[in-house]
Short mmCIF file of C-alpha atoms and ligand atoms in Angstrom, two decimals:
data_model
loop_
_atom_site.label_atom_id
_atom_site.label_comp_id
_atom_site.label_asym_id
_atom_site.label_seq_id
_atom_site.Cartn_x
_atom_site.Cartn_y
_atom_site.Cartn_z
CA UNK A 1 156.50 82.27 113.20
CA UNK A 2 154.67 80.62 116.16
CA UNK A 3 151.20 81.51 115.76
CA UNK A 4 148.04 81.12 117.84
CA UNK A 5 144.75 80.62 116.11
CA UNK A 6 141.53 80.71 117.16
CA UNK A 7 138.32 78.81 114.42
CA UNK A 8 134.94 80.09 115.45
CA UNK A 9 132.50 77.73 114.41
CA UNK A 10 131.80 73.53 115.01
CA UNK A 11 130.52 72.26 111.70
CA UNK A 12 132.69 70.71 108.19
CA UNK A 13 133.66 74.05 107.41
CA UNK A 14 135.34 74.60 110.65
CA UNK A 15 136.84 70.66 110.90
CA UNK A 16 138.59 71.40 107.29
CA UNK A 17 139.98 75.14 108.43
CA UNK A 18 141.39 73.64 111.31
CA UNK A 19 142.28 70.54 109.45
CA UNK A 20 144.35 72.40 106.67
CA UNK A 21 145.63 74.98 109.10
CA UNK A 22 146.83 72.26 111.05
CA UNK A 23 149.67 71.75 108.39
CA UNK A 24 150.77 75.47 108.55
CA UNK A 25 154.09 75.42 109.14
CA UNK A 26 153.78 78.55 111.46
CA UNK A 27 150.74 77.72 113.38
CA UNK A 28 151.76 76.53 117.14
CA UNK A 29 148.75 76.45 118.16
CA UNK A 30 144.88 75.93 117.18
CA UNK A 31 142.28 76.18 119.23
CA UNK A 32 138.53 76.29 118.42
CA UNK A 33 135.05 77.59 119.73
CA UNK A 34 133.36 75.35 120.54
CA UNK A 35 134.28 72.97 117.58
CA UNK A 36 133.64 69.55 118.03
CA UNK A 37 134.85 65.98 118.54
CA UNK A 38 137.07 65.38 115.30
CA UNK A 39 138.11 68.69 115.23
CA UNK A 40 139.24 68.14 118.65
CA UNK A 41 141.44 65.59 117.54
CA UNK A 42 143.65 68.89 116.13
CA UNK A 43 142.54 71.42 118.48
CA UNK A 44 141.88 72.54 121.77
CA UNK A 45 138.13 72.98 121.72
CA UNK A 46 136.92 75.69 124.34
CA UNK A 47 133.34 75.84 125.24
CA UNK A 48 132.10 79.21 124.01
CA UNK A 49 128.75 79.19 121.55
CA UNK A 50 129.95 81.85 118.34
CA UNK A 51 126.97 83.55 119.40
CA UNK A 52 128.95 84.89 122.88
CA UNK A 53 131.01 87.63 120.89
CA UNK A 54 132.43 89.46 124.40
CA UNK A 55 133.26 86.21 126.05
CA UNK A 56 134.95 85.34 122.30
CA UNK A 57 136.67 88.97 122.42
CA UNK A 58 137.84 88.46 126.19
CA UNK A 59 139.56 85.07 125.58
CA UNK A 60 141.09 86.26 122.08
CA UNK A 61 142.53 88.74 124.54
CA UNK A 62 143.80 86.08 127.65
CA UNK A 63 145.34 83.56 124.91
CA UNK A 64 147.33 85.74 123.38
CA UNK A 65 145.82 84.68 119.89
CA UNK A 66 147.38 86.17 116.70
CA UNK A 67 144.14 85.62 114.83
CA UNK A 68 140.74 84.43 115.16
CA UNK A 69 139.16 82.81 111.73
CA UNK A 70 134.92 83.37 111.77
CA UNK A 71 133.50 80.20 110.01
CA UNK A 72 129.50 80.35 110.24
CA UNK A 73 127.48 84.11 109.02
CA UNK A 74 125.47 84.71 111.49
CA UNK A 75 128.29 86.37 113.73
CA UNK A 76 130.04 88.03 110.62
CA UNK A 77 126.50 89.50 110.45
CA UNK A 78 125.83 90.70 113.74
CA UNK A 79 128.91 92.48 114.03
CA UNK A 80 131.89 89.58 115.35
CA UNK A 81 134.80 91.58 113.05
CA UNK A 82 133.87 95.11 114.22
CA UNK A 83 134.22 94.17 117.44
CA UNK A 84 137.57 91.83 117.63
CA UNK A 85 138.58 95.41 115.63
CA UNK A 86 137.99 98.68 118.51
CA UNK A 87 139.75 96.12 120.78
CA UNK A 88 143.14 95.83 118.12
CA UNK A 89 142.86 91.67 117.64
CA UNK A 90 143.55 90.46 114.24
CA UNK A 91 140.50 88.79 112.79
CA UNK A 92 139.78 86.97 109.42
CA UNK A 93 136.00 88.25 108.48
CA UNK A 94 134.40 90.73 107.05
CA UNK A 95 132.85 93.47 108.95
CA UNK A 96 129.09 93.92 109.76
CA UNK A 97 128.62 96.40 106.57
CA UNK A 98 130.77 94.62 104.42
CA UNK A 99 128.87 91.26 105.53
CA UNK A 100 125.35 93.02 104.42
CA UNK A 101 126.60 91.50 100.76
CA UNK A 102 124.92 88.07 102.38
CA UNK A 103 122.80 89.70 105.00
CA UNK A 104 120.66 91.39 102.92
CA UNK A 105 119.79 90.57 99.39
CA UNK A 106 117.91 93.51 99.00
CA UNK A 107 121.63 94.80 99.25
CA UNK A 108 123.54 92.78 96.72
CA UNK A 109 121.29 92.64 93.87
CA UNK A 110 121.19 96.91 94.33
CA UNK A 111 125.20 96.65 95.02
CA UNK A 112 126.06 95.23 91.87
CA UNK A 113 123.70 96.82 89.65
CA UNK A 114 125.73 99.86 90.80
CA UNK A 115 128.64 97.84 90.25
CA UNK A 116 127.61 96.23 87.23
CA UNK A 117 128.06 93.22 88.03
CA UNK A 118 126.17 90.07 86.53
CA UNK A 119 123.45 88.78 87.70
CA UNK A 120 119.46 87.38 87.51
CA UNK A 121 117.43 90.41 86.18
CA UNK A 122 115.03 91.15 89.34
CA UNK A 123 112.68 94.01 90.99
CA UNK A 124 112.88 94.18 94.65
CA UNK A 125 109.94 96.02 97.02
CA UNK A 126 109.55 96.40 100.89
CA UNK A 127 106.60 95.92 102.90
CA UNK A 128 104.97 99.22 102.28
CA UNK A 129 105.11 98.09 98.08
CA UNK A 130 103.36 94.90 98.84
CA UNK A 131 100.56 95.69 96.50
CA UNK A 132 102.84 96.86 93.43
CA UNK A 133 104.98 93.08 93.98
CA UNK A 134 101.56 91.46 94.28
CA UNK A 135 100.62 93.17 90.52
CA UNK A 136 104.49 92.71 89.46
CA UNK A 137 104.02 88.78 89.53
CA UNK A 138 100.24 88.82 87.73
CA UNK A 139 102.41 88.77 84.70
CA UNK A 140 105.97 87.67 85.05
CA UNK A 141 107.62 85.41 82.87
CA UNK A 142 107.84 81.65 84.33
CA UNK A 143 109.33 80.12 86.47
CA UNK A 144 109.63 82.99 88.93
CA UNK A 145 112.78 82.78 91.99
CA UNK A 146 111.73 84.50 95.60
CA UNK A 147 113.71 85.80 97.76
CA UNK A 148 112.40 86.87 101.55
CA UNK A 149 115.45 89.33 102.48
CA UNK A 150 117.80 89.03 105.39
CA UNK A 151 120.15 85.67 106.77
CA UNK A 152 117.23 82.64 105.94
CA UNK A 153 119.49 79.33 106.75
CA UNK A 154 118.85 78.12 102.87
CA UNK A 155 115.15 78.22 103.62
CA UNK A 156 114.65 81.88 102.55
CA UNK A 157 114.32 80.75 98.32
CA UNK A 158 111.94 79.60 96.92
CA UNK A 159 111.12 78.22 92.85
CA UNK A 160 107.77 79.05 91.19
CA UNK A 161 106.70 76.73 88.77
CA UNK A 162 102.49 78.50 88.90
CA UNK A 163 101.13 82.08 89.58
CA UNK A 164 99.24 80.84 92.10
CA UNK A 165 102.38 79.51 93.81
CA UNK A 166 104.22 82.54 93.66
CA UNK A 167 101.37 84.83 94.76
CA UNK A 168 101.23 82.24 97.83
CA UNK A 169 104.90 82.02 98.65
CA UNK A 170 104.89 86.45 98.37
CA UNK A 171 101.87 86.66 100.80
CA UNK A 172 103.95 84.17 103.41
CA UNK A 173 106.93 86.19 102.93
CA UNK A 174 105.51 89.33 103.68
CA UNK A 175 102.98 87.88 106.64
CA UNK A 176 106.92 87.04 107.98
CA UNK A 177 106.02 84.35 109.73
CA UNK A 178 107.52 81.24 107.91
CA UNK A 179 110.45 83.55 107.25
CA UNK A 180 110.84 85.02 111.10
CA UNK A 181 112.70 88.87 110.06
CA UNK A 182 113.78 87.75 106.92
CA UNK A 183 110.61 88.55 105.42
CA UNK A 184 110.65 92.06 105.72
CA UNK A 185 111.74 92.91 101.97
CA UNK A 186 111.38 90.46 99.01
CA UNK A 187 113.40 90.37 96.45
CA UNK A 188 111.78 88.73 93.00
CA UNK A 189 114.44 86.91 90.38
CA UNK A 190 114.81 85.89 86.63
CA UNK A 191 115.00 82.24 86.93
CA UNK A 192 118.19 81.18 85.48
CA UNK A 193 119.20 78.02 83.71
CA UNK A 194 122.94 76.86 83.97
CA UNK A 195 124.89 75.07 85.77
CA UNK A 196 125.93 76.51 89.33
CA UNK A 197 129.45 76.68 90.97
CA UNK A 198 130.93 78.10 93.58
CA UNK A 199 134.38 80.06 94.11
CA UNK A 200 135.82 81.22 96.83
CA UNK A 201 137.84 84.79 96.02
CA UNK A 202 140.07 85.78 99.51
CA UNK A 203 140.92 89.36 99.78
CA UNK A 204 142.01 91.76 102.00
CA UNK A 205 140.00 94.50 100.62
CA UNK A 206 142.29 95.23 97.24
CA UNK A 207 143.63 92.54 95.81
CA UNK A 208 142.51 88.90 95.95
CA UNK A 209 143.42 85.47 95.28
CA UNK A 210 140.67 82.13 93.90
CA UNK A 211 140.98 79.33 95.61
CA UNK A 212 139.54 75.68 93.51
CA UNK A 213 135.96 76.53 92.37
CA UNK A 214 133.54 73.81 93.15
CA UNK A 215 130.13 72.03 92.91
CA UNK A 216 128.00 72.02 95.48
CA UNK A 217 124.64 69.72 95.76
CA UNK A 218 122.05 71.76 97.49
CA UNK A 219 118.64 69.07 97.29
CA UNK A 220 118.78 66.00 99.23
CA UNK A 221 119.07 63.38 97.25
CA UNK A 222 120.20 62.03 94.03
CA UNK A 223 119.33 64.07 90.34
CA UNK A 224 118.90 67.19 91.92
CA UNK A 225 115.39 65.43 93.59
CA UNK A 226 114.23 66.49 97.19
CA UNK A 227 113.73 69.22 99.40
CA UNK A 228 117.31 72.09 99.20
CA UNK A 229 119.23 71.29 102.40
CA UNK A 230 122.31 73.16 103.63
CA UNK A 231 124.58 70.82 101.14
CA UNK A 232 124.63 67.33 100.30
CA UNK A 233 128.47 66.65 98.68
CA UNK A 234 130.95 68.60 96.76
CA UNK A 235 133.91 67.99 94.26
CA UNK A 236 135.78 70.35 93.56
CA UNK A 237 137.80 71.88 90.66
CA UNK A 238 134.51 71.98 88.81
CA UNK A 239 134.83 72.04 84.67
CA UNK A 240 132.22 74.10 84.32
CA UNK A 241 134.82 76.63 85.92
CA UNK A 242 137.85 75.82 83.36
CA UNK A 243 140.48 79.12 83.81
CA UNK A 244 139.21 81.08 80.74
CA UNK A 245 136.24 80.77 82.55
CA UNK A 246 137.46 81.64 85.76
CA UNK A 247 139.46 84.19 84.29
CA UNK A 248 135.96 85.80 83.06
CA UNK A 249 134.56 85.41 86.66
CA UNK A 250 137.93 87.28 88.63
CA UNK A 251 137.83 90.08 85.85
CA UNK A 252 133.32 90.67 85.51
CA UNK A 253 132.52 89.57 89.46
CA UNK A 254 135.44 89.28 92.01
CA UNK A 255 137.48 92.51 91.33
CA UNK A 256 134.13 95.12 90.28
CA UNK A 257 132.94 93.49 94.12
CA UNK A 258 136.14 94.37 95.91
CA UNK A 259 136.24 97.74 94.28
CA UNK A 260 133.02 98.91 94.29
CA UNK A 261 133.36 97.73 98.50
CA UNK A 262 136.17 100.21 99.01
CA UNK A 263 134.67 102.63 96.78
CA UNK A 264 131.49 102.59 98.75
CA UNK A 265 133.09 102.77 102.27
CA UNK A 266 133.10 99.38 103.18
CA UNK A 267 135.91 97.76 102.41
CA UNK A 268 135.86 93.88 102.29
CA UNK A 269 138.72 91.43 103.55
CA UNK A 270 138.25 88.05 103.84
CA UNK A 271 136.28 85.09 101.91
CA UNK A 272 134.08 86.29 98.95
CA UNK A 273 132.19 83.05 98.24
CA UNK A 274 130.23 83.77 94.98
CA UNK A 275 127.76 81.36 93.90
CA UNK A 276 127.05 81.46 90.66
CA UNK A 277 125.46 80.15 87.66
CA UNK A 278 127.32 79.63 83.69
CA UNK A 279 125.28 80.15 81.91
CA UNK A 280 124.98 80.83 78.17
CA UNK A 281 125.43 84.53 78.53
CA UNK A 282 128.41 83.68 80.76
CA UNK A 283 128.72 83.58 84.64
CA UNK A 284 125.99 85.66 86.08
CA UNK A 285 125.81 86.04 90.20
CA UNK A 286 122.62 84.09 92.15
CA UNK A 287 124.29 84.97 96.10
CA UNK A 288 126.98 86.40 97.68
CA UNK A 289 128.13 84.32 100.45
CA UNK A 290 130.51 86.76 103.21
CA UNK A 291 132.33 83.13 104.17
CA UNK A 292 133.81 80.18 103.26
CA UNK A 293 131.04 77.62 102.39
CA UNK A 294 129.72 74.22 103.55
CA UNK A 295 130.59 71.49 101.91
CA UNK A 296 132.71 73.24 99.09
CA UNK A 297 135.82 74.30 101.80
CA UNK A 298 135.93 70.62 102.64
CA UNK A 299 136.95 69.95 98.67
CA UNK A 300 138.68 73.05 98.56
CA UNK A 301 140.92 73.66 101.36
CA UNK A 302 142.63 70.30 101.08
CA UNK A 303 143.63 70.99 97.78
CA UNK A 304 144.78 74.71 98.51
CA UNK A 305 148.23 74.82 97.31
CA UNK A 306 149.93 77.41 99.73
CA UNK A 307 150.04 78.20 103.13
CA UNK A 308 146.14 78.93 104.72
CA UNK A 309 147.49 80.46 107.98
CA UNK A 310 149.84 82.89 106.16
CA UNK A 311 147.09 83.60 104.04
CA UNK A 312 144.10 84.10 106.50
CA UNK A 313 147.25 86.28 108.64
CA UNK A 314 147.32 88.58 105.87
CA UNK A 315 143.92 89.22 104.23
CA UNK A 316 143.50 90.48 108.03
CA UNK A 317 146.06 92.03 108.45
CA UNK A 318 144.64 94.48 104.77
CA UNK A 319 148.41 93.23 103.10
CA UNK A 320 148.62 90.37 101.22
CA UNK A 321 151.90 89.98 99.75
CA UNK A 322 152.91 89.32 96.55
CA UNK A 323 154.52 86.16 97.12
CA UNK A 324 151.51 84.23 98.78
CA UNK A 325 149.02 85.49 96.12
CA UNK A 326 151.27 83.50 93.97
CA UNK A 327 151.47 80.92 96.30
CA UNK A 328 148.03 80.60 96.59
CA UNK A 329 147.35 80.87 92.89
CA UNK A 330 149.22 78.22 92.12
CA UNK A 331 147.42 75.82 90.27
CA UNK A 332 145.54 73.14 91.57
CA UNK A 333 147.08 69.78 91.18
CA UNK A 334 144.44 66.36 91.61
CA UNK A 335 140.74 66.08 92.66
CA UNK A 336 138.64 66.09 95.80
CA UNK A 337 135.29 65.13 96.53
CA UNK A 338 132.91 65.09 99.89
CA UNK A 339 129.98 62.72 100.81
CA UNK A 340 127.99 64.13 103.51
CA UNK A 341 126.46 61.64 105.40
CA UNK A 342 123.16 63.32 106.63
CA UNK A 343 120.84 61.87 109.64
CA UNK A 344 117.69 60.39 108.51
CA UNK A 345 114.73 62.86 108.13
CA UNK A 346 117.06 65.53 107.13
CA UNK A 347 116.41 68.82 105.80
CA UNK A 348 113.58 68.65 107.61
CA UNK A 349 113.29 67.12 111.46
CA UNK A 350 115.66 64.16 112.89
CA UNK A 351 117.04 61.45 115.19
CA UNK A 352 120.08 62.92 117.47
CA UNK A 353 122.18 60.36 119.77
CA UNK A 354 122.53 57.64 117.03
CA UNK A 355 125.61 55.78 117.62
CA UNK A 356 128.16 55.65 114.23
CA UNK A 357 130.18 52.91 113.45
CA UNK A 358 133.39 52.75 111.56
CA UNK A 359 135.37 55.89 111.47
CA UNK A 360 138.48 54.32 112.72
CA UNK A 361 138.44 51.75 109.94
CA UNK A 362 139.60 55.26 107.86
CA UNK A 363 142.47 56.20 109.56
CA UNK A 364 145.79 55.99 108.18
CA UNK A 365 143.58 55.33 104.84
CA UNK A 366 146.04 58.08 102.41
CA UNK A 367 143.66 60.69 101.25
CA UNK A 368 140.85 60.08 103.10
CA UNK A 369 138.95 62.14 105.71
CA UNK A 370 135.93 62.52 107.70
CA UNK A 371 135.66 65.49 108.17
CA UNK A 372 132.64 66.10 111.69
CA UNK A 373 129.59 68.43 110.78
CA UNK A 374 127.26 67.34 113.95
CA UNK A 375 128.78 64.32 116.03
CA UNK A 376 128.78 64.62 119.37
CA UNK A 377 130.34 62.48 122.44
CA UNK A 378 128.67 60.07 124.61
CA UNK A 379 131.35 58.73 126.91
CA UNK A 380 133.94 57.02 124.43
CA UNK A 381 131.43 56.41 121.83
CA UNK A 382 130.96 58.94 118.90
CA UNK A 383 126.98 59.57 118.36
CA UNK A 384 125.53 61.76 115.83
CA UNK A 385 124.30 65.27 116.95
CA UNK A 386 123.63 67.41 113.54
CA UNK A 387 121.59 66.99 110.53
CA UNK A 388 124.38 66.75 108.21
CA UNK A 389 126.57 64.46 110.40
CA UNK A 390 130.14 63.79 108.21
CA UNK A 391 131.63 64.65 105.21
CA UNK A 392 133.13 62.32 103.78
CA UNK A 393 136.16 63.30 101.67
CA UNK A 394 139.15 62.11 99.51
CA UNK A 395 141.72 64.28 98.02
CA UNK A 396 143.85 62.73 94.87
CA UNK A 397 145.99 63.86 91.93
CA UNK A 398 144.11 61.74 90.08
CA UNK A 399 141.28 62.58 88.04
CA UNK A 400 137.43 62.63 89.38
CA UNK A 401 136.05 59.29 88.95
CA UNK A 402 139.53 57.72 90.61
CA UNK A 403 138.43 60.16 93.54
CA UNK A 404 134.78 59.62 93.71
CA UNK A 405 135.39 56.19 93.85
CA UNK A 406 138.05 56.31 96.98
CA UNK A 407 135.91 58.87 98.99
CA UNK A 408 132.08 56.40 98.36
CA UNK A 409 134.46 53.32 99.42
CA UNK A 410 135.28 55.09 102.06
CA UNK A 411 131.49 55.78 102.95
CA UNK A 412 130.79 52.21 102.86
CA UNK A 413 132.80 51.23 106.00
CA UNK A 414 130.70 54.24 107.56
CA UNK A 415 127.05 53.58 108.88
CA UNK A 416 124.94 54.59 111.90
CA UNK A 417 120.72 54.43 112.42
CA UNK A 418 119.18 55.57 109.07
CA UNK A 419 122.51 56.82 107.69
CA UNK A 420 121.76 58.91 104.24
CA UNK A 421 123.59 60.22 101.24
CA UNK A 422 123.32 60.78 97.58
CA UNK A 423 124.67 58.79 95.59
CA UNK A 424 125.12 60.65 92.10
CA UNK A 425 128.32 63.13 94.01
CA UNK A 426 130.26 64.41 90.51
CA UNK A 427 127.77 62.68 88.10
CA UNK A 428 126.97 65.59 86.05
CA UNK A 429 130.48 66.67 85.85
CA UNK A 430 132.47 63.26 84.87
CA UNK A 431 129.59 63.14 82.27
CA UNK A 432 131.08 66.30 80.29
CA UNK A 433 134.86 65.70 81.13
P1 AMP B 1 120.49 80.67 97.22
O1 AMP B 1 119.84 80.64 98.88
O2 AMP B 1 120.47 82.26 97.30
O3 AMP B 1 121.85 80.14 97.58
O4 AMP B 1 119.13 80.31 96.68
C1 AMP B 1 118.75 78.26 96.35
C2 AMP B 1 119.54 77.76 95.24
O5 AMP B 1 117.78 78.37 94.49
C3 AMP B 1 120.54 78.08 94.59
O6 AMP B 1 121.39 76.99 94.88
C4 AMP B 1 119.84 77.49 93.23
O7 AMP B 1 119.88 76.62 92.91
C5 AMP B 1 118.07 78.52 93.30
N1 AMP B 1 118.15 79.77 92.84
C6 AMP B 1 118.20 80.77 93.31
N2 AMP B 1 118.23 81.95 92.55
C7 AMP B 1 118.34 81.12 91.36
C8 AMP B 1 117.49 81.94 90.28
N3 AMP B 1 117.81 83.31 89.99
N4 AMP B 1 117.49 80.88 89.07
C9 AMP B 1 117.70 79.58 89.05
N5 AMP B 1 118.12 79.48 90.19
C10 AMP B 1 118.40 80.02 91.59
N1 LIG B 2 127.24 75.03 99.96
C1 LIG B 2 126.00 76.17 100.18
C2 LIG B 2 127.03 77.57 101.28
O1 LIG B 2 127.85 77.06 101.83
O2 LIG B 2 125.69 78.21 101.73
#
């Protein structure tokens, strides 16, 4: 086999995808559009943004790409998979119709009710029913969670502890301005308590394999304080999803979703990401994403025991084989941890173009890789180019405590002005294990 694979995207997730694919024996050529300087060391970077679907499909044809792998959600929600499939090109990810599980929270909630998938209790209101929504929050239990429908880049969820805040947030969401297009419909949801975990399932529309469970750290500051971010670090596997619980997640959540999507005429192929709350009553879905999560991918893929290229190709073709499923389901050995190094000010506005020092000292350091999330080259100098700059990942055959020591040891060698990171990644897991 000699596969030519194109990855779409430019962040830490895409670097981890490229890094893991580069270890698949069947891959002879890796390209990435648009990629980043870290990816550029493993793949040919092509300067086409993910929004240029027509250019990308032509590129894939011209370059004889065997498989295109989509990183981020926006091109999926815009139908890039449908476009590639119309041209007869293999692409990993769900169609626009299947990706609605992520791009419409109202659709996802209704779907979960139709198929008996455990999730927080809720009510959904579109703009004409705004008055009913206002009435609803006058006497619902607090805290209450308000979610603007649509993709809002992680900003569409507000947990309201007071009624006045709930009323104000509802008005803002219906007003639309603060939440963009995302505000035409609002989901009002029961507040769940427990530990959060992420489970990825790769599916061909019928069969699936779940990968190592992971835990993200969404808040900016230690102790889960500060603002919501894209994710400040992750580790895998998580002790909050032991084997028997993962089995429940597969039976109660992943399998019914895949069956339900097929039954509703929108078969789901690609990575189904279940964002879970592990409650006292069992696992419940907080959200679905239609792609690999970031930064979780940076810890899940380095632990992946099988051949990733083979898995993604078979998923795209709609025919996962017994052999591929068996190797993907092999029990993970060891642990992985990723510490995100972010720019000063993130998740609000932040400067860019700041020189990054010390990365070369990690070269050759066994079991450590710095995935690039927001970097650029200015001449020879690597500089910051985003809010999340690097995901410093360690993988060891040992336990999480050892892996975290490795990861933080590597972080200490890297510096840029204003660099911020959480010092408590994985601490909750250490307390229970
Ligand atoms: P989302 O954008 O859907 O991932 O939500 C962002 C964060 O809000 C989640 O990671 C949770 O921490 C929190 N969250 C969302 N929905 C709920 C809920 N029903 N109960 C408690 N926390 C929630
Ligand atoms: N880790 C959160 C996300 O990818 O949406």
